[in-house]
Structure formats: structure tokens, C-alpha cells
PDB file of C-alpha atoms in Angstrom:
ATOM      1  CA  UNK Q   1       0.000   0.000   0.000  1.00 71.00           C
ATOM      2  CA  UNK Q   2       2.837   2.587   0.931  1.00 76.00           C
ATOM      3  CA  UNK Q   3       4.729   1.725  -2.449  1.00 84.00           C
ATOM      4  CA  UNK Q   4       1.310   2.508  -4.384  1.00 87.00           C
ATOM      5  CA  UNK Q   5       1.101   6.062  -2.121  1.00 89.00           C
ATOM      6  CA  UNK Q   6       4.767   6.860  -3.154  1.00 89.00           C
ATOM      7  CA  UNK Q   7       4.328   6.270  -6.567  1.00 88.00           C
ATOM      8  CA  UNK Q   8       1.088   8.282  -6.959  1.00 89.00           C
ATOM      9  CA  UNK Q   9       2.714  11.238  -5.033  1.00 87.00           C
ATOM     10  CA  UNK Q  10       5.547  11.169  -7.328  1.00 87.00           C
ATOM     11  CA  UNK Q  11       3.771  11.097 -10.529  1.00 85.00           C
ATOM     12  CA  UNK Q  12       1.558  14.294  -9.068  1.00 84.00           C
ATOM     13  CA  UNK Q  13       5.046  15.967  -8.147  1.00 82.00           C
ATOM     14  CA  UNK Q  14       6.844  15.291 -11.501  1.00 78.00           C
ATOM     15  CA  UNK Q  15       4.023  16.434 -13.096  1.00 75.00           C
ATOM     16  CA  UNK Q  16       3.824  19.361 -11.059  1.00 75.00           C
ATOM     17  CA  UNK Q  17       7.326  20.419 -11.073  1.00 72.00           C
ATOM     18  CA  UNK Q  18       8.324  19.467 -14.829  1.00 67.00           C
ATOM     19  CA  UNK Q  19       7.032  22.108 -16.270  1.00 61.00           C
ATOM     20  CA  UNK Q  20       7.738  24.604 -14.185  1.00 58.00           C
ATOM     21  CA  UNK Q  21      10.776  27.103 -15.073  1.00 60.00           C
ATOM     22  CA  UNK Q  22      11.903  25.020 -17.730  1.00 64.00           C
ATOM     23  CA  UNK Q  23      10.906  26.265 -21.449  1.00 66.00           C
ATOM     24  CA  UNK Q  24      11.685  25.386 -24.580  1.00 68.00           C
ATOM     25  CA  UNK Q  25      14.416  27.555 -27.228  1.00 71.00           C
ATOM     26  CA  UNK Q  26      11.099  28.731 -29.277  1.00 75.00           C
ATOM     27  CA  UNK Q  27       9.667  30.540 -26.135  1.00 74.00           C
ATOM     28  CA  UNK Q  28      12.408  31.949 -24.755  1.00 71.00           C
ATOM     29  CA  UNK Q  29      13.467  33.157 -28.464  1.00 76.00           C
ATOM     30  CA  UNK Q  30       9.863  35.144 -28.672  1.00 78.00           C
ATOM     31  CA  UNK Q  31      10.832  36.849 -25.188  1.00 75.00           C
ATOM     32  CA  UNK Q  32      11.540  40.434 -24.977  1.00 75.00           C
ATOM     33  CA  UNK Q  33      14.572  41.799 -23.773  1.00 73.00           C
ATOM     34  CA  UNK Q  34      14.706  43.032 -20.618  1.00 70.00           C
ATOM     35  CA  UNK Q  35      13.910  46.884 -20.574  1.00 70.00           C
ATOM     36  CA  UNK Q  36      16.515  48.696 -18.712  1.00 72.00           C
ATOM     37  CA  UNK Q  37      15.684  49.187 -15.176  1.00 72.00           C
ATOM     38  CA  UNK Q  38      17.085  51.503 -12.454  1.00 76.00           C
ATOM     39  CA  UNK Q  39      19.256  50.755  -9.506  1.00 76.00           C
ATOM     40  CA  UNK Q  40      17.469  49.338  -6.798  1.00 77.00           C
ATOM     41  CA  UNK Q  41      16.732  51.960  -3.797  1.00 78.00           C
ATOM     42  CA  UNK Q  42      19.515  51.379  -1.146  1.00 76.00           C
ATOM     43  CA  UNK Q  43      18.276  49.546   1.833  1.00 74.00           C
ATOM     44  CA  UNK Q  44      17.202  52.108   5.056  1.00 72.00           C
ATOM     45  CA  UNK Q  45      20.385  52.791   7.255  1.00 73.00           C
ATOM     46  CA  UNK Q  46      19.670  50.441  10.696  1.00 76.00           C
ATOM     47  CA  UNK Q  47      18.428  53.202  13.399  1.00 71.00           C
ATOM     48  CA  UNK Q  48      20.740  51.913  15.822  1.00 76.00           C
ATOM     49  CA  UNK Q  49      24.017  52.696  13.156  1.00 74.00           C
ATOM     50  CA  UNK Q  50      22.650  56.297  13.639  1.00 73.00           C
ATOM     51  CA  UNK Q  51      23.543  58.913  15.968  1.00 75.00           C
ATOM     52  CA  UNK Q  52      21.444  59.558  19.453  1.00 77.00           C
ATOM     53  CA  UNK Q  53      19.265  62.659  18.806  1.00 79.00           C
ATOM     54  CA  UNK Q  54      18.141  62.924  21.990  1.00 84.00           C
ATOM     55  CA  UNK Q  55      19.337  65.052  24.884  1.00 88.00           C
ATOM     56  CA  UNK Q  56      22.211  63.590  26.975  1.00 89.00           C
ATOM     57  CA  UNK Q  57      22.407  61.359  30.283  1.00 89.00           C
ATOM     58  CA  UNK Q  58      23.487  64.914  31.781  1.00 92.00           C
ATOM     59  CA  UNK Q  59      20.934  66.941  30.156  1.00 92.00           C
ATOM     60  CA  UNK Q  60      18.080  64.739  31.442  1.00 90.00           C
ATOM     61  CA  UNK Q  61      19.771  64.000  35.468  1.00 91.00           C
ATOM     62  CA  UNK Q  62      19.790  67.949  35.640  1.00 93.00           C
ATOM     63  CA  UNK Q  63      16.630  68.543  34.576  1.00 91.00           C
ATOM     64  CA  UNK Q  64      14.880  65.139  36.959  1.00 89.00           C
ATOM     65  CA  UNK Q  65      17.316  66.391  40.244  1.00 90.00           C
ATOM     66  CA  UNK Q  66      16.351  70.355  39.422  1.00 89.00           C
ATOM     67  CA  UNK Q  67      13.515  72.273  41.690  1.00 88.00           C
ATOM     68  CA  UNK Q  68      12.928  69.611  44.415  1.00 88.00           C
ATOM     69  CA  UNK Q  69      11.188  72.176  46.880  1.00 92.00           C
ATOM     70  CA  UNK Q  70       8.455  71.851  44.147  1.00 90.00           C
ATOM     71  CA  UNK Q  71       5.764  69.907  44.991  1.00 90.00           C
ATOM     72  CA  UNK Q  72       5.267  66.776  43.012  1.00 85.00           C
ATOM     73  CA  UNK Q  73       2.899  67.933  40.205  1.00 83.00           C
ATOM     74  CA  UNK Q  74       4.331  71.260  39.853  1.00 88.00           C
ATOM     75  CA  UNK Q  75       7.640  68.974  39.000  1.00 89.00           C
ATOM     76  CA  UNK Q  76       6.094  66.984  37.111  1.00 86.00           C
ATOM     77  CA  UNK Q  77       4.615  70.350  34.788  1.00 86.00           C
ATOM     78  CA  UNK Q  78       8.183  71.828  35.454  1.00 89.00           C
ATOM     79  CA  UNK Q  79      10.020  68.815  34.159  1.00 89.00           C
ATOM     80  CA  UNK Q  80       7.655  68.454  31.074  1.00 87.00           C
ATOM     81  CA  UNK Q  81       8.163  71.727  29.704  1.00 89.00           C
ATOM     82  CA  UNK Q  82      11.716  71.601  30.173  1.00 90.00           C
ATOM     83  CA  UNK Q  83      11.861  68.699  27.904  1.00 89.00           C
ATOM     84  CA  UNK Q  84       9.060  70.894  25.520  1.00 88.00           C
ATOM     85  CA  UNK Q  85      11.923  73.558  25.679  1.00 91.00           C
ATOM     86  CA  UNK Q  86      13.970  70.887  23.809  1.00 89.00           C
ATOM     87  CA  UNK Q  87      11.350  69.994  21.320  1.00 88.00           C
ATOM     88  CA  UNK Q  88      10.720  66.128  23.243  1.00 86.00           C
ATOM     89  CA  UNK Q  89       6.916  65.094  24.439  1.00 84.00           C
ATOM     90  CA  UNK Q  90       7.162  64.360  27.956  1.00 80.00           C
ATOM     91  CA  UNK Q  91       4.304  62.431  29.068  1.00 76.00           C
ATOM     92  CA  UNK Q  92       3.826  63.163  32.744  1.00 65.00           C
ATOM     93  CA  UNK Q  93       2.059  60.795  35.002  1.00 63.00           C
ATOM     94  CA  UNK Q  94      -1.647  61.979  35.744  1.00 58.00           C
ATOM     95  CA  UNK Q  95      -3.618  61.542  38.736  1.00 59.00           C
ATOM     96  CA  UNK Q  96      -7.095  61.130  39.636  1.00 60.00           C
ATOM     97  CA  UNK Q  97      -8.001  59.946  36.422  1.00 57.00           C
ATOM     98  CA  UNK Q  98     -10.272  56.202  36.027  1.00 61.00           C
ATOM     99  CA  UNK Q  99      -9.220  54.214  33.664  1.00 60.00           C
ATOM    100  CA  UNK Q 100     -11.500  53.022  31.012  1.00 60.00           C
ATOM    101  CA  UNK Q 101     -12.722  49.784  30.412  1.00 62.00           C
ATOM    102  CA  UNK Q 102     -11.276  48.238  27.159  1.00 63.00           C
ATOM    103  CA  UNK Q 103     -14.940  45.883  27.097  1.00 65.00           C
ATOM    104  CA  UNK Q 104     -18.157  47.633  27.529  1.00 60.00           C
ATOM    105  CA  UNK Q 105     -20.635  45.235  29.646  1.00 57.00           C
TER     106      UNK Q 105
END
């Protein structure tokens, strides 16, 4: 039985696979030539082979240790607009606020 089950599967592949990519003189004598084609785009530089655009390990200590007699969500506001100042979206914790459910009952 498993002799009969090879057989039949490799009739079905042969058949399946002979007449793919292989063609006769006559076809590929009708083809076209291949229309010149321009360069492939390079290939996107890897992010991490790029330079850090953000603000230094100094820059950002200075501005988390400054104003500590502030109290904590006036530091928080302080803190984000110093980074705003620099053009970077700070996204302060906020309190008092519920979060919502992701399934309405």
C-alpha cells in the first residue's frame, strides 16, 4: 500500500514540477529583452548605526534632580516643559483619572 502512495505522489510531483521554469528555445526566443531598469533603492540605514538625537544622560539628570522644593505635580509640569523647551513630548504621570474599560458590559 505505501509503495502505491509513493508512486502516486511522485507522478503528481513530476508532473507538477516538470514544467515549471523550464521552457523550450522557441519561447524563450519570442521573449523580450529586458527593458533597462534603475538601480534598486539602497536599503534604510539600521536606526541603531545612527547617531542619538536625543538630549544627553546629563541633560536629562539635571533637569529630573532640578527644583525639588516643588511639589510633586508642579515637577512633574516643570520637568515636562523643560523637555518641551527641547522639542521632546514628555508624558507626565496623571492623577485622579479612572481608567477606562477596554470591554463595555
Amino acid at each position: 500500500m505505501r509503495d502505491s502512495i509513493v508512486r502516486a505522489l511522485d507522478w503528481v510531483l513530476r508532473l507538477l514540477l516538470s514544467s515549471r521554469g523550464r521552457h523550450s528555445a522557441a519561447f524563450l526566443a519570442d521573449q523580450p529583452e529586458p527593458a533597462d531598469q534603475p538601480a534598486p533603492e539602497p536599503e534604510p540605514a539600521c536606526i541603531w548605526r545612527t547617531p542619538w538625537r536625543g538630549p544627553s544622560a546629563e541633560t536629562v539628570r539635571d533637569i529630573f534632580s532640578a527644583r525639588p522644593e516643588l511639589p510633586y505635580l508642579q515637577r512633574e509640569r516643570w520637568r515636562a516643559a523643560a523637555f518641551a523647551e527641547m522639542g521632546i513630548d514628555y508624558d507626565h504621570p496623571t492623577t485622579n483619572i479612572t481608567p477606562v474599560r477596554a470591554v463595555a458590559a
